[in-house]
Amino acid sequence: MDLIYLDYAASTPVSEESLHVFQQLSKECYGNASSLHDAGGKANEILAYSRQSLAAILGGEPDSIYFTSGGTESNILAIQSIINGLPPHKQHVITTSVEHPSVHHAVNALQRLGVKVTIIEPNQEGIITKEILKQALLPETGLVSIQHANSETGIIQPLAELATLLKERDILFHTDAVQTFGKMHVSIKELGVDALSISSHKVYAPKGAGAVYMGAHVPWKPIYQHTVQENGL
């Protein structure tokens, strides 16, 4: 019996177009993008083009795109790097009970380091409302991370509404947009977020790739000291 695959929310097959591009670049553009020779320069041009293309889709700036190994790493790097860059009096992070496990891993690790963490619950419809979020805010809140859409229920959170509340208080806003990117319109400006995570294998691309968008105004610091790849992230 042929397998009928319906689990596209978990992962998609690689499209013919994506596979073709991946194969061609693997053969023709194999240099280290940090190297000074021609092969490295060619690879760097491809990376720059990729940043520009992705930034255009998200309505953001190319320099704010940082490539990663996937959604899990994107979430962890975004959350921990942002908290790492915030001052001591802004060491409180809020997230929800319905996030991807990688977000919970990220905040649990921060909690062990002394960062205050609050986990909020959605209402009966699965929505994080402005009122629910407002009740959890503290003077020391520095970051809020709320997914754009849930991978199991498909519920889309009203990020733009929540963003207005956070901007009034100068609180940074991260979203895990892994489930919505490529399936619906995802705009940094329209959502009102400061940082955003995406993954390749949800949108017919090869596994093992993803990205973080970090707004130029976000004062992040790397969790790995002295790194140089992806501008230090």
Short mmCIF file of C-alpha atoms in Angstrom, two decimals:
data_model
loop_
_atom_site.label_atom_id
_atom_site.label_comp_id
_atom_site.label_asym_id
_atom_site.label_seq_id
_atom_site.Cartn_x
_atom_site.Cartn_y
_atom_site.Cartn_z
CA MET A 1 0.00 0.00 0.00
CA ASP A 2 1.32 3.48 -0.87
CA LEU A 3 1.89 5.84 2.03
CA ILE A 4 -0.43 8.82 2.13
CA TYR A 5 1.54 11.52 3.94
CA LEU A 6 -0.53 14.15 5.72
CA ASP A 7 1.89 15.46 8.36
CA TYR A 8 2.99 18.58 6.47
CA ALA A 9 2.82 20.72 9.61
CA ALA A 10 5.69 18.64 10.98
CA SER A 11 7.79 18.53 7.80
CA THR A 12 7.46 18.79 4.04
CA PRO A 13 9.20 16.92 1.22
CA VAL A 14 11.86 18.84 -0.68
CA SER A 15 10.50 20.42 -3.85
CA GLU A 16 12.13 19.67 -7.20
CA GLU A 17 13.06 23.33 -7.63
CA SER A 18 14.65 23.57 -4.19
CA LEU A 19 16.51 20.29 -4.64
CA HIS A 20 17.85 21.43 -8.03
CA VAL A 21 19.18 24.71 -6.60
CA PHE A 22 20.69 22.90 -3.62
CA GLN A 23 22.46 20.40 -5.89
CA GLN A 24 23.79 23.07 -8.23
CA LEU A 25 25.13 25.24 -5.42
CA SER A 26 26.69 22.23 -3.72
CA LYS A 27 28.63 21.53 -6.93
CA GLU A 28 29.45 25.05 -8.04
CA CYS A 29 29.52 27.17 -4.89
CA TYR A 30 31.38 25.12 -2.28
CA GLY A 31 33.80 27.72 -0.95
CA ASN A 32 33.88 29.08 2.61
CA ALA A 33 32.04 32.40 2.51
CA SER A 34 34.61 33.84 4.94
CA SER A 35 37.57 32.97 2.70
CA LEU A 36 39.29 35.65 0.61
CA HIS A 37 39.71 33.58 -2.57
CA ASP A 38 37.29 33.60 -5.53
CA ALA A 39 35.39 30.51 -4.35
CA GLY A 40 34.79 32.18 -0.99
CA GLY A 41 33.70 35.40 -2.66
CA LYS A 42 31.21 33.52 -4.80
CA ALA A 43 29.76 31.79 -1.74
CA ASN A 44 29.53 35.13 0.05
CA GLU A 45 27.62 36.61 -2.88
CA ILE A 46 25.10 33.76 -2.69
CA LEU A 47 24.68 34.34 1.06
CA ALA A 48 24.17 38.07 0.51
CA TYR A 49 21.59 37.38 -2.21
CA SER A 50 19.82 34.93 0.10
CA ARG A 51 19.66 37.49 2.92
CA GLN A 52 18.24 40.08 0.57
CA SER A 53 15.62 37.68 -0.78
CA LEU A 54 14.53 36.55 2.68
CA ALA A 55 14.46 40.10 4.02
CA ALA A 56 12.25 41.15 1.12
CA ILE A 57 9.76 38.38 1.95
CA LEU A 58 9.69 39.41 5.63
CA GLY A 59 9.65 43.15 4.90
CA GLY A 60 12.88 43.70 6.83
CA GLU A 61 16.57 44.47 6.38
CA PRO A 62 19.13 41.97 4.98
CA ASP A 63 21.65 42.70 7.75
CA SER A 64 19.07 41.52 10.30
CA ILE A 65 18.94 37.99 8.83
CA TYR A 66 21.07 35.35 10.59
CA PHE A 67 21.10 31.83 9.16
CA THR A 68 20.89 28.86 11.55
CA SER A 69 20.48 25.08 11.45
CA GLY A 70 16.70 25.24 11.88
CA GLY A 71 13.76 26.37 13.98
CA THR A 72 14.97 24.97 17.29
CA GLU A 73 18.33 26.71 17.09
CA SER A 74 16.67 29.89 15.85
CA ASN A 75 14.39 30.03 18.89
CA ILE A 76 17.14 29.26 21.38
CA LEU A 77 19.63 31.72 19.89
CA ALA A 78 17.05 34.49 19.61
CA ILE A 79 15.69 34.23 23.15
CA GLN A 80 18.97 33.65 24.96
CA SER A 81 20.95 36.20 22.92
CA ILE A 82 18.36 38.91 23.53
CA ILE A 83 18.24 38.30 27.27
CA ASN A 84 22.04 38.19 27.28
CA GLY A 85 22.08 41.69 25.81
CA LEU A 86 19.51 43.25 28.12
CA PRO A 87 20.55 45.12 31.30
CA PRO A 88 20.27 43.53 34.78
CA HIS A 89 17.02 45.36 35.55
CA LYS A 90 15.29 43.83 32.49
CA GLN A 91 15.90 40.15 33.20
CA HIS A 92 12.33 38.87 33.07
CA VAL A 93 10.98 36.85 30.14
CA ILE A 94 7.37 35.90 29.45
CA THR A 95 6.27 33.05 27.19
CA THR A 96 3.28 30.73 26.92
CA SER A 97 2.41 27.16 27.82
CA VAL A 98 1.68 26.31 24.17
CA GLU A 99 5.09 27.12 22.66
CA HIS A 100 7.37 24.74 20.79
CA PRO A 101 9.59 22.73 23.19
CA SER A 102 12.66 24.65 22.01
CA VAL A 103 11.24 27.84 23.50
CA HIS A 104 10.65 26.10 26.83
CA HIS A 105 14.20 24.70 26.73
CA ALA A 106 15.54 28.21 26.11
CA VAL A 107 13.69 29.85 29.00
CA ASN A 108 14.37 26.93 31.36
CA ALA A 109 18.08 27.37 30.74
CA LEU A 110 17.76 31.09 31.44
CA GLN A 111 15.83 30.38 34.62
CA ARG A 112 18.68 28.22 35.89
CA LEU A 113 20.95 31.22 35.38
CA GLY A 114 18.75 33.43 37.53
CA VAL A 115 16.48 35.00 34.91
CA LYS A 116 12.86 35.32 36.05
CA VAL A 117 10.44 33.41 33.79
CA THR A 118 6.65 33.62 33.62
CA ILE A 119 4.57 31.09 31.66
CA ILE A 120 1.12 32.39 30.73
CA GLU A 121 -1.93 30.36 29.67
CA PRO A 122 -4.20 31.16 26.72
CA ASN A 123 -7.96 31.59 27.12
CA GLN A 124 -10.50 28.87 26.29
CA GLU A 125 -10.18 29.66 22.58
CA GLY A 126 -6.41 29.18 22.75
CA ILE A 127 -5.70 32.90 22.37
CA ILE A 128 -3.26 35.03 24.34
CA THR A 129 -5.24 38.23 24.78
CA LYS A 130 -3.93 41.68 25.60
CA GLU A 131 -5.47 41.37 29.06
CA ILE A 132 -3.76 38.03 29.78
CA LEU A 133 -0.38 39.40 28.72
CA LYS A 134 -0.82 42.67 30.59
CA GLN A 135 -1.42 40.86 33.88
CA ALA A 136 1.97 39.12 33.57
CA LEU A 137 4.03 42.22 32.79
CA LEU A 138 6.45 43.45 35.42
CA PRO A 139 8.68 46.54 35.60
CA GLU A 140 11.66 44.24 34.91
CA THR A 141 10.11 42.46 31.89
CA GLY A 142 12.60 42.62 29.04
CA LEU A 143 11.35 40.04 26.54
CA VAL A 144 8.13 38.34 25.52
CA SER A 145 8.14 35.29 23.20
CA ILE A 146 4.81 34.16 21.72
CA GLN A 147 4.38 31.87 18.73
CA HIS A 148 2.64 33.12 15.60
CA ALA A 149 0.66 29.90 15.05
CA ASN A 150 0.43 26.65 16.94
CA SER A 151 1.69 23.53 15.18
CA GLU A 152 -1.10 21.30 16.51
CA THR A 153 -4.18 23.51 16.69
CA GLY A 154 -3.36 26.03 13.95
CA ILE A 155 -4.49 28.88 16.18
CA ILE A 156 -2.96 32.20 15.13
CA GLN A 157 -2.08 34.62 17.90
CA PRO A 158 -2.95 38.36 17.59
CA LEU A 159 0.67 39.46 17.65
CA ALA A 160 0.06 42.96 16.26
CA GLU A 161 -2.36 43.73 19.11
CA LEU A 162 0.07 42.39 21.71
CA ALA A 163 2.95 44.31 20.13
CA THR A 164 1.28 47.67 20.76
CA LEU A 165 1.10 46.86 24.48
CA LEU A 166 4.78 45.89 24.59
CA LYS A 167 6.03 48.86 22.58
CA GLU A 168 4.42 51.23 25.07
CA ARG A 169 6.64 49.65 27.72
CA ASP A 170 9.84 49.21 25.63
CA ILE A 171 9.64 45.42 25.93
CA LEU A 172 11.18 43.34 23.12
CA PHE A 173 8.95 40.87 21.28
CA HIS A 174 10.05 37.57 19.69
CA THR A 175 7.87 35.17 17.77
CA ASP A 176 8.31 31.62 16.54
CA ALA A 177 6.91 31.91 13.01
CA VAL A 178 8.06 28.48 11.87
CA GLN A 179 4.50 27.32 11.16
CA THR A 180 3.33 30.43 9.31
CA PHE A 181 6.31 31.49 7.21
CA GLY A 182 5.70 30.52 3.59
CA LYS A 183 2.07 29.61 4.26
CA MET A 184 0.65 33.06 4.96
CA HIS A 185 1.81 36.67 4.85
CA VAL A 186 4.47 37.20 7.53
CA SER A 187 5.69 40.79 7.90
CA ILE A 188 8.05 42.01 10.60
CA LYS A 189 6.50 45.49 10.58
CA GLU A 190 2.87 44.38 10.43
CA LEU A 191 3.32 41.87 13.25
CA GLY A 192 5.22 44.45 15.29
CA VAL A 193 7.86 41.97 16.45
CA ASP A 194 11.55 42.66 17.08
CA ALA A 195 12.79 39.13 16.40
CA LEU A 196 11.41 36.17 14.46
CA SER A 197 12.37 32.51 13.90
CA ILE A 198 11.77 30.43 10.77
CA SER A 199 12.76 27.00 9.42
CA SER A 200 13.37 25.60 5.94
CA HIS A 201 11.90 22.11 6.13
CA LYS A 202 8.37 23.41 6.67
CA VAL A 203 8.38 25.05 3.22
CA TYR A 204 9.63 22.36 0.82
CA ALA A 205 13.32 23.15 1.35
CA PRO A 206 16.14 20.88 2.60
CA LYS A 207 16.25 20.07 6.30
CA GLY A 208 18.96 21.56 8.49
CA ALA A 209 18.48 25.24 7.72
CA GLY A 210 16.63 28.13 9.31
CA ALA A 211 17.00 31.77 10.18
CA VAL A 212 16.53 34.37 12.88
CA TYR A 213 15.47 37.93 12.14
CA MET A 214 16.89 40.33 14.72
CA GLY A 215 15.94 43.98 14.34
CA ALA A 216 18.92 46.33 14.17
CA HIS A 217 17.74 48.00 17.38
CA VAL A 218 17.80 44.75 19.39
CA PRO A 219 20.75 44.80 21.86
CA TRP A 220 21.60 41.11 21.62
CA LYS A 221 24.85 39.53 22.74
CA PRO A 222 26.01 36.06 21.57
CA ILE A 223 25.67 33.12 23.95
CA TYR A 224 28.86 31.69 22.45
CA GLN A 225 31.75 34.06 23.14
CA HIS A 226 34.15 35.12 20.38
CA THR A 227 32.08 33.63 17.57
CA VAL A 228 32.44 35.12 14.08
CA GLN A 229 30.02 33.12 11.92
CA GLU A 230 26.76 34.86 11.01
CA ASN A 231 28.08 38.15 12.36
CA GLY A 232 28.72 36.59 15.75
CA LEU A 233 25.31 35.05 16.45
#
